[in-house]
Amino acid sequence: MSYHTKYSLPLSVNAKIYVAGHRGLVGSAMVRELEKNGFSNLITRTRSELDLLNQEQVDTFFAEIRPEFVIDAAAKVGGIYANNTYPADFIYENLKIQNNIIHASHVNNVNRLLFLGSSCIYPKLAPQPMKEEYLLTGPLEATNDAYALAKIAGIKMCESYNRQYHTRFLSVMPTNLYGPGDNFDLENSHVLPALIRKFHEAKISGEKTVTVWGTGKARREFLHVDDMARGCIHLLGLEEEKFTELITHLKPTIINLGTGKDTTIRDLAETVQKVVGFQGEIVFDPGKPDGTPQKLLDISRISALGWQPEIPLEQGIKSTYEWFLASPELRL
């Protein structure tokens, strides 16, 4: 099924767009969507070509390339285990990456920048669905507070540069993302790709059970990464008046990107089981953490701007599993 979208000015197909983190889940989806819609002046760099942790390299790159638009999808990311085990790595690397990109974008007069964050920035017990104004109204989920604090710092950095230097930086907070390009490592991945791999390996090996962390009662919202990419490009291409209104009147200067619907981890596991074709039993381990009880985004802001997600969850899981099967290197 085709989901071709036409994007409005000032985002012309000839615009010089730098996608930071283009090999990751988010960045690769951004590149796919941009290329699909005829954008021909995309700028990407691998980690060996440009170390985003190195301020001097980033400053030199921006001064030489002078991108008009920047999509900051570069980040150190991981699931509950990785966030809880390596908090120092998550806060240090993410702060350095985003500080370098945001500051260089200001110095080199980037037209518009999108800073990609995460729904984990909201308080652990925030009212549901979570509105943008709930930011910093309560304690964070302890298992990923280091990553969340780094992203909150990025949001505030964008706001501060907008206020002091009149930059045009907007922070986008996607919900849980999945799709082609995901990380399927069982220790460091998010819940959905981890479940796909668990059920697949259990099916192949003939296991009778699959164990899922937690009680299965926690609720999560999932957005296909291709829908996320369309949403981001929709925002990046908004007409001047609407974009200016977003960065000058939104408090905080963020916009949620999600589906507006959530599901329990139990229901998610059962859907993955069905898609993969695993015939055994699902066992939940209540001794492992559930994380935040519920994370559902209020998407009224982005909906009012004319964007809606298009890929149903089960269909998205099917296409993601097909991509996983076609990528044998992921199953080693």
Coordinates of N, CA and C in Angstrom, one line a residue, residues 13 31 33 39 43 50 57 79 82 92 96 106 119 161-162 218 264 319 322 330:
V13 N 11.9 20.3 -2.9 CA 12.6 19.0 -3.1 C 14.1 19.2 -3.3
V31 N 15.1 9.3 5.8 CA 15.7 9.3 4.5 C 14.9 8.6 3.5
E33 N 11.6 8.2 3.5 CA 10.4 9.1 3.1 C 10.8 10.3 2.3
F39 N 13.0 14.2 -2.7 CA 14.0 15.1 -2.2 C 15.4 14.6 -2.6
I43 N 21.8 15.2 3.0 CA 23.1 15.1 3.5 C 23.1 14.1 4.6
L50 N 31.8 11.3 10.5 CA 31.6 12.5 11.4 C 31.2 11.9 12.7
Q57 N 34.6 18.5 15.1 CA 34.2 17.9 13.8 C 32.8 18.4 13.4
G79 N 16.3 -0.1 25.2 CA 15.1 -0.5 26.0 C 15.3 -0.3 27.5
A82 N 18.8 -1.7 28.9 CA 19.9 -0.8 28.6 C 19.9 0.5 29.3
Y92 N 25.4 11.1 29.0 CA 26.6 11.7 28.5 C 26.6 11.8 27.0
K96 N 26.0 15.4 24.6 CA 27.1 15.8 23.8 C 26.6 15.9 22.3
H106 N 22.6 26.8 15.1 CA 22.4 28.2 15.3 C 23.5 29.0 14.7
S119 N 8.7 10.0 24.3 CA 7.6 10.2 25.2 C 8.0 9.9 26.6
Y161 N 17.5 28.8 22.6 CA 18.0 29.4 21.4 C 17.0 30.1 20.6
N162 N 15.8 29.6 20.6 CA 14.7 30.3 19.9 C 14.5 31.7 20.6
A218 N 1.0 -3.3 31.9 CA 1.4 -1.9 31.4 C 0.9 -1.7 30.0
T264 N -2.2 -3.1 25.9 CA -1.4 -3.7 27.0 C -0.3 -4.5 26.4
S319 N 4.7 -6.2 8.7 CA 5.8 -5.7 7.7 C 7.1 -5.7 8.4
E322 N 8.5 -9.2 8.5 CA 8.9 -9.6 7.2 C 10.3 -9.0 6.9
L330 N 20.6 -10.1 11.4 CA 20.0 -9.7 12.6 C 19.7 -11.0 13.5

